[in-house]
CSV table of C-alpha atoms and ligand atoms in Angstrom, one decimal:
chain,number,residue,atom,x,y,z
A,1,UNK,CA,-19.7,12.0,-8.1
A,2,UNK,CA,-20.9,12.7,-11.2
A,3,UNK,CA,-18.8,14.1,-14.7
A,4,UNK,CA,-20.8,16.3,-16.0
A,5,UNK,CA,-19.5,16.3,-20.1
A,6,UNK,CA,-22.3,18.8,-21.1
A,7,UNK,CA,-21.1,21.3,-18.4
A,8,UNK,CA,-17.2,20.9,-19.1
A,9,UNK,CA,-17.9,20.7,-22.8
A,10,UNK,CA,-20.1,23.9,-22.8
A,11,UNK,CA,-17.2,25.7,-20.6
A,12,UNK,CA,-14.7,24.4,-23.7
A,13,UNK,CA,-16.6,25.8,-26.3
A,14,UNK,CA,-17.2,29.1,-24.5
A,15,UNK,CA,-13.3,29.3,-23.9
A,16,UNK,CA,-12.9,28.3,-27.9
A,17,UNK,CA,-15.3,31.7,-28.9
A,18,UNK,CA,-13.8,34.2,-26.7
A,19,UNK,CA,-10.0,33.1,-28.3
A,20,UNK,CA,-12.3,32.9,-32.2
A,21,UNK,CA,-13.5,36.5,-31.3
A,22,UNK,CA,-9.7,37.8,-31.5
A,23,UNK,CA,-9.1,36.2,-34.7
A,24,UNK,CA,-9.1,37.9,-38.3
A,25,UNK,CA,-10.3,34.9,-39.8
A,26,UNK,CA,-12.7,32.5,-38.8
A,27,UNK,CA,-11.0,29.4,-38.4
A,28,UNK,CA,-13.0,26.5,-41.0
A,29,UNK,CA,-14.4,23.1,-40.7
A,30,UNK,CA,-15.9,20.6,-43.4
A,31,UNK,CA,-18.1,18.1,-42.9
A,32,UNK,CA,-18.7,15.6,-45.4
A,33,UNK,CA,-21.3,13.4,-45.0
A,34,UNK,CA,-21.9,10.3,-47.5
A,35,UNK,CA,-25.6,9.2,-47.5
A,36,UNK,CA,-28.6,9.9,-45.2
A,37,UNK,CA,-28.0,7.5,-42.2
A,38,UNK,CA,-30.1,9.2,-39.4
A,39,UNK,CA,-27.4,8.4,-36.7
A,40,UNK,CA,-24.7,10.1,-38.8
A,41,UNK,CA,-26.8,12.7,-39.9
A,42,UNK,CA,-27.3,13.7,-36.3
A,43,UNK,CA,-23.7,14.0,-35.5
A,44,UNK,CA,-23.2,16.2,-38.9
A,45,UNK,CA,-25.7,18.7,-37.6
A,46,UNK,CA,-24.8,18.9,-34.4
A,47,UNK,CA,-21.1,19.4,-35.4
A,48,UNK,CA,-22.2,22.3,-37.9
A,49,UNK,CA,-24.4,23.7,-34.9
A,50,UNK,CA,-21.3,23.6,-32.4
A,51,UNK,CA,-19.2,25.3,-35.3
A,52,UNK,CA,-21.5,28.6,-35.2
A,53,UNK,CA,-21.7,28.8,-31.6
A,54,UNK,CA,-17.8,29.4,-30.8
A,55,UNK,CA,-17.9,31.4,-34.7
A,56,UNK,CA,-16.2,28.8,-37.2
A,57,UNK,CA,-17.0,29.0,-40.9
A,58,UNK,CA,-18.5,25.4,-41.4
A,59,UNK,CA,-19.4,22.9,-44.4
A,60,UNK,CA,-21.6,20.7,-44.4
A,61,UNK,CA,-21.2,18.5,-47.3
A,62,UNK,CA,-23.6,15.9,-48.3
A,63,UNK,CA,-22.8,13.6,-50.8
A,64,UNK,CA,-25.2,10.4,-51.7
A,65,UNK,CA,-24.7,7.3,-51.0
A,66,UNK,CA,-23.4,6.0,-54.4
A,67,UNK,CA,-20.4,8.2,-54.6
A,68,UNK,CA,-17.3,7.1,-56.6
A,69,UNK,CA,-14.4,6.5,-54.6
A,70,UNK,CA,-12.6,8.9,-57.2
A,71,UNK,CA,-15.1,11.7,-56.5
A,72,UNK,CA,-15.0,11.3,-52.9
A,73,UNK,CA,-11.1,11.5,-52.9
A,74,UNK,CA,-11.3,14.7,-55.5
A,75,UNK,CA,-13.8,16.7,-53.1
A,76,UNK,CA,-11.4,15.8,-49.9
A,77,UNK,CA,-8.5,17.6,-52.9
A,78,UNK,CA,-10.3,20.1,-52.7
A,79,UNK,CA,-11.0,20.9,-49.3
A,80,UNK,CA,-6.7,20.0,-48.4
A,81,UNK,CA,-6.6,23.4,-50.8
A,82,UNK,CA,-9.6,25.7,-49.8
A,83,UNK,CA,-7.5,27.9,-47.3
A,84,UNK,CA,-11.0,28.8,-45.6
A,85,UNK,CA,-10.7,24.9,-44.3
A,86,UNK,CA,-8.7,24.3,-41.1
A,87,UNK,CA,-10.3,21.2,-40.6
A,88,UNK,CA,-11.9,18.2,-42.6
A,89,UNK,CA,-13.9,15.6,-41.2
A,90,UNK,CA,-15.2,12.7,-43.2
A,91,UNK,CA,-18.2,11.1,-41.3
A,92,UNK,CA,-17.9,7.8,-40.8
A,93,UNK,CA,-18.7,5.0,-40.7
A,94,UNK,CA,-18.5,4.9,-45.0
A,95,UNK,CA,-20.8,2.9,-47.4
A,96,UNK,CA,-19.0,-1.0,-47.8
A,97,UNK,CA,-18.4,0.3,-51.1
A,98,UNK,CA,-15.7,3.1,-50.5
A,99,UNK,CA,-12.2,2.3,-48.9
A,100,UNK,CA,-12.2,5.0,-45.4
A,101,UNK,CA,-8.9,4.2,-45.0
A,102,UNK,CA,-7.7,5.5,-48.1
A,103,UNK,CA,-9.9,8.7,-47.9
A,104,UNK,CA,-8.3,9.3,-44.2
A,105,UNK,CA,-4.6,8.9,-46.0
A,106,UNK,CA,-6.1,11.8,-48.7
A,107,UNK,CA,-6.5,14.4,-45.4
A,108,UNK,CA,-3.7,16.9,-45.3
A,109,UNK,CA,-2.5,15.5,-42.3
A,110,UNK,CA,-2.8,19.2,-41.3
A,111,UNK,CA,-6.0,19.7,-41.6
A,112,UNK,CA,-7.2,16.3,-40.4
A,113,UNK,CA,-8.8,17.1,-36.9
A,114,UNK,CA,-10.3,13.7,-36.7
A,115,UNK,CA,-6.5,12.8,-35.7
A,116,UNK,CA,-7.4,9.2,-37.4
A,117,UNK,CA,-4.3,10.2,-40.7
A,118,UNK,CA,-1.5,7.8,-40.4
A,119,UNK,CA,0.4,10.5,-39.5
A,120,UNK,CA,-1.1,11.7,-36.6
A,121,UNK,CA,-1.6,8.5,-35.6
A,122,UNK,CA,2.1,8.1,-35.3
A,123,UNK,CA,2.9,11.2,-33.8
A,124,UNK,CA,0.4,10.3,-30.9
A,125,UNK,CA,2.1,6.7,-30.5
A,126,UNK,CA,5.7,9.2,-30.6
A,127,UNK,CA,4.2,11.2,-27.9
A,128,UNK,CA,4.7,14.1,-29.7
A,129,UNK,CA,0.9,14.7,-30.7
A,130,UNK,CA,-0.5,16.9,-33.1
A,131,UNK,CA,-3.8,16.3,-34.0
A,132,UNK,CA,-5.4,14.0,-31.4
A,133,UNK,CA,-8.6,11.9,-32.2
A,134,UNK,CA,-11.2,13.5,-30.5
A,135,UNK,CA,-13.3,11.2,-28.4
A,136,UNK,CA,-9.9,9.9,-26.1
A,137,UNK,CA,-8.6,13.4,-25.9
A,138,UNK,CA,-11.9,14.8,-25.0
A,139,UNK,CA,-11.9,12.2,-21.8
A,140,UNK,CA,-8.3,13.6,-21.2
A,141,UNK,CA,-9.8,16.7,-20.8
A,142,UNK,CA,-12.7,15.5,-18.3
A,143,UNK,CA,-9.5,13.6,-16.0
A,144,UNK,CA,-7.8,16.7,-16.2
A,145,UNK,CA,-10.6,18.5,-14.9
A,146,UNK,CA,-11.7,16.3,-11.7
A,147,UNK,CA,-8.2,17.2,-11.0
A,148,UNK,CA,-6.9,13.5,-11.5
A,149,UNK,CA,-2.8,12.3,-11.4
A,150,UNK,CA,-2.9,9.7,-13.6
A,151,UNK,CA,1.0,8.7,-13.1
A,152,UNK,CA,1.9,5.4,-11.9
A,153,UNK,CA,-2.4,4.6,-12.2
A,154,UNK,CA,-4.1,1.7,-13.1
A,155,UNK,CA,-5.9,2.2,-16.4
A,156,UNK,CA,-8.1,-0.5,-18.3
A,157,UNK,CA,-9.2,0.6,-21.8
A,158,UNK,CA,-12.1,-1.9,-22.4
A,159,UNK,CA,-12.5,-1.8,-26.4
A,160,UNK,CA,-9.9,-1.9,-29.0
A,161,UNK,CA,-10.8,0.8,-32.4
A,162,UNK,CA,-8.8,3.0,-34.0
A,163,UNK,CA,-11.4,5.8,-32.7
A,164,UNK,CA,-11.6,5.3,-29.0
A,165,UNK,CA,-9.7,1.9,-27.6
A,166,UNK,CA,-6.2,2.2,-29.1
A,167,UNK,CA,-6.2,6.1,-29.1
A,168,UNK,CA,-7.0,6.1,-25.7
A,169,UNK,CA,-4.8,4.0,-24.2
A,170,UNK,CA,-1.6,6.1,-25.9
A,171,UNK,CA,-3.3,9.1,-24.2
A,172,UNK,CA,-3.3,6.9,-20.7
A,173,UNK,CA,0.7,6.2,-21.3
A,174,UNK,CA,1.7,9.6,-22.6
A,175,UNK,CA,0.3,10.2,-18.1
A,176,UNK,CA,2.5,7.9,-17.7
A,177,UNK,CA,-0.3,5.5,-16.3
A,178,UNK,CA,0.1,1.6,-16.6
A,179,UNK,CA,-2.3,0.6,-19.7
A,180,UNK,CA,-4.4,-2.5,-20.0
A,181,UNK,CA,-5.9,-2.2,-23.4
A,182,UNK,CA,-8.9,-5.4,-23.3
A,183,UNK,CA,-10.6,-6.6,-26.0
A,184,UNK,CA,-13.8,-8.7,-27.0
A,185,UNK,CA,-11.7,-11.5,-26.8
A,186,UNK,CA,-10.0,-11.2,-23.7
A,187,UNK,CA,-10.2,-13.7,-20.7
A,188,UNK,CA,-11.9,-13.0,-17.3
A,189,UNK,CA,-12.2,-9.2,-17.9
A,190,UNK,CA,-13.9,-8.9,-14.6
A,191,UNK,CA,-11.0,-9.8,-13.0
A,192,UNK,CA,-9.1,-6.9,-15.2
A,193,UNK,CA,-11.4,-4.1,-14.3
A,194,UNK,CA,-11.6,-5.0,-10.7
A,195,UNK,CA,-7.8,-3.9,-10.9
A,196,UNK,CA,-8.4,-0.8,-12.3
A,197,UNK,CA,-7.9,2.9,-10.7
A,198,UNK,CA,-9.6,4.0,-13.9
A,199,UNK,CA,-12.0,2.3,-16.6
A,200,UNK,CA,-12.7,3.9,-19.7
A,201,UNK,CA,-15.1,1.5,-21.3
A,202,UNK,CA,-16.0,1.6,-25.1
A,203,UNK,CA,-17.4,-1.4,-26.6
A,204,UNK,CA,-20.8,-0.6,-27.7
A,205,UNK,CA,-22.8,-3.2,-25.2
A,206,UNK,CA,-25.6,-1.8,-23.4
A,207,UNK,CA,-24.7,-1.8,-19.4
A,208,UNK,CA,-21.9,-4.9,-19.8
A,209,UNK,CA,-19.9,-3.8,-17.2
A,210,UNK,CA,-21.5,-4.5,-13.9
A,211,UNK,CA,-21.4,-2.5,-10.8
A,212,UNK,CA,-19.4,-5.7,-8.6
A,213,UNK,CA,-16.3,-5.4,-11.2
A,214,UNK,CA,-15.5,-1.9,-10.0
A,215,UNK,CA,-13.0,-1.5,-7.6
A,216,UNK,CA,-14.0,1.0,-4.8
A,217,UNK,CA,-13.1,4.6,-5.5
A,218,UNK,CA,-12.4,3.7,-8.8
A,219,UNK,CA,-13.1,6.4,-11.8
A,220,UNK,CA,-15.7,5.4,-14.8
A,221,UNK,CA,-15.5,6.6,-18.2
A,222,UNK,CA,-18.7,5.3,-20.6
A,223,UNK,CA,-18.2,6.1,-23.9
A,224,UNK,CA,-20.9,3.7,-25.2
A,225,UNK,CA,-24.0,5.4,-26.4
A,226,UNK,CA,-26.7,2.5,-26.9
A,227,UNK,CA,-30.5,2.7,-28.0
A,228,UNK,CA,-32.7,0.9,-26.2
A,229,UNK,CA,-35.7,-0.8,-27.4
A,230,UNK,CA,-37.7,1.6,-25.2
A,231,UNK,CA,-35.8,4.3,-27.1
A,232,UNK,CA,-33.9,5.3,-24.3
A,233,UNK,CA,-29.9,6.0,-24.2
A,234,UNK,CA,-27.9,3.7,-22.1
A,235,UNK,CA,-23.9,3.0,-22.0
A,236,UNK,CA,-21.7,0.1,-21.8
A,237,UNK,CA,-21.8,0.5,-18.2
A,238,UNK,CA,-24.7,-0.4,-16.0
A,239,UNK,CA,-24.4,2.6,-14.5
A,240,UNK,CA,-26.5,2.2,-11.4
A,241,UNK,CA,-24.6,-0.1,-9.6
A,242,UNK,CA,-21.4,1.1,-11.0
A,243,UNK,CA,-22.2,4.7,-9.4
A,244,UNK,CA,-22.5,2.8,-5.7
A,245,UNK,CA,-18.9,1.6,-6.3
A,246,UNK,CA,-16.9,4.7,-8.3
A,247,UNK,CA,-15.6,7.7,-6.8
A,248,UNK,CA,-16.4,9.5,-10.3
A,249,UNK,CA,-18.4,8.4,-13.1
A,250,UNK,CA,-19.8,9.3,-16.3
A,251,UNK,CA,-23.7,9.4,-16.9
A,252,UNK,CA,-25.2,8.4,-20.6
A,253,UNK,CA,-26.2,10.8,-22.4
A,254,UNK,CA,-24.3,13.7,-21.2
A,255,UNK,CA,-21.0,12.4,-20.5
A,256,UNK,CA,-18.3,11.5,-22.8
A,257,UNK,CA,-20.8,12.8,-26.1
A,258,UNK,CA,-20.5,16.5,-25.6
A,259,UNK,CA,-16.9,16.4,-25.0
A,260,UNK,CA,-16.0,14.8,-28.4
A,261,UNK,CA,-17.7,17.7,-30.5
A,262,UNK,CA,-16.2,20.4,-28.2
A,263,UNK,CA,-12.8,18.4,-28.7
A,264,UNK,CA,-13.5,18.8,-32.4
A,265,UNK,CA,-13.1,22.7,-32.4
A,266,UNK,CA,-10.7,22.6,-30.3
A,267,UNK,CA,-8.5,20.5,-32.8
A,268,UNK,CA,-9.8,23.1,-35.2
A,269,UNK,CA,-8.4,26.0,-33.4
A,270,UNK,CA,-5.5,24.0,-33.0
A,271,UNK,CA,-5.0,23.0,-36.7
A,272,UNK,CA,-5.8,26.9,-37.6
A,273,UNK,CA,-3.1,27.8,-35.2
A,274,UNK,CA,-0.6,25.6,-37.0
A,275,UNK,CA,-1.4,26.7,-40.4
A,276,UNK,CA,-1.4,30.4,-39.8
A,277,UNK,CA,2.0,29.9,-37.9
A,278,UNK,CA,3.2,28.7,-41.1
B,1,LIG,N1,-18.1,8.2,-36.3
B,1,LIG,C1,-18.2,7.9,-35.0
B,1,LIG,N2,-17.2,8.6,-34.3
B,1,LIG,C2,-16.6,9.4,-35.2
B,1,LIG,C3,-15.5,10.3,-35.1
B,1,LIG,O1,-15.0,10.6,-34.0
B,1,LIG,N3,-15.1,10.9,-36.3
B,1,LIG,C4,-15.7,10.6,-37.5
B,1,LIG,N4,-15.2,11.1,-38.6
B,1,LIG,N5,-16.7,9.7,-37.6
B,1,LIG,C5,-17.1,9.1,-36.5
């Protein structure tokens, strides 16, 4: 069977507006976007689209390419203080030029709904999450959904970022699943995923994992978006033999995409929840 991320993500977002509706104040997201990179650019607008459907206030902030460091890390002071902001994003990836890790460090770790601040990082590795990077948590939410017990499962996290790979596998052992987190250098990964009750794959290689290295019954999660040279979307798993073999899988485009930006307002809500608790 099919996960269908647009239809789960739409029901999110439509749960996020009805609870916005209630509120007083809008709760408020930045976007700052360094550059013109079309990809990027893409996820910018559809993030400031998704914040006027549920009813955030939303900033989209371009700024060009040749930035200073120093003015990047006074605008992201000035968002920690604006107390319209809830949330702060800083697209990424950055030009080679600017240190992302250091701008990350310069979110108020209250306000960083990204859930990539050291911070948060650690509190998700504590198991006592705040802010949760989006992506992993938004695949949470689709397992959740299909009604899955991920206790005592086998899980193999195929990719190893601080966005997706290492996030998500700290989401698997807070279910108290069994973790396998591979990477591009690990040995006979067929032989890893065939073990696996659930595969969340995110590596960036169009259809690399084959349809024969997935255990019967098991569950799929793609979160690689790739463009093919016929301009079509495809993702890291070849998905039409995979589908033969999984009990539930994700399709590309309109899987594990939808959910992140829904994910994202929901950390907003959340991060507005905590502040005006405070
Ligand atoms: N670029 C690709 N994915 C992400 C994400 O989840 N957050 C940010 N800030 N940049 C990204």
């Amino acid at each position: 069977m099919i996960i269908d991320g647009k239809e789960i993500a739409k029901k999110l977002r439509s749960s996020i507006a009805k609870q916005v509706a209630k509120l007083d104040r809008k709760p408020g997201l930045a976007v700052i976007l360094v550059g013109d990179d079309p990809a990027s650019a893409v996820y910018v607008r559809n993030k400031d689209n998704a914040c006027k459907e549920v009813g955030f206030y939303s900033e989209k902030i371009n700024k060009p390419l040749d930035i200073t460091q120093a003015a990047l890390l006074a605008e992201v002071e000035r968002l920690n203080k604006d107390d319209k902001i809830d949330g702060i994003l800083v697209q990424l990836p950055l030009p080679s030029h600017l240190d992302a890790n250091q701008v990350i460090e310069a979110i108020n770790p209250n306000k960083d709904v990204d859930g990539f601040h050291s911070e948060n990082v650690g509190k998700l590795m504590q198991n006592k999450p705040h802010l949760r990077p989006c992506t992993p948590k938004g695949v949470m939410t689709m397992l959740a959904t299909i009604g899955v017990d991920l206790t005592s499962k086998n899980c193999v996290v195929v990719g190893a970022s601080n966005i997706v790979g290492r996030p998500m596998a700290m989401e698997l052992l807070n279910a108290r699943a069994t973790v396998t987190i591979c990477n591009s250098k690990t040995q006979d990964l067929s032989s890893k995923i065939k073990q696996a009750d659930v595969v969340v794959v995110a590596v960036g290689k169009s259809k690399m994992i084959k349809g024969d290295w997935i255990k019967d019954g098991a569950i799929v999660i793609d979160v690689g978006i790739n463009r093919l040279d016929d301009g079509s979307l495809s993702g890291d798993v070849d998905f039409d033999t995979a589908q033969d073999k999984a009990s539930w899988i994700t399709p590309v485009p309109g899987g594990v995409g939808p959910m992140t930006i829904a994910t994202l307002l929901e950390n907003t809500l959340t991060a507005y929840t905590a502040r005006e608790e405070k």
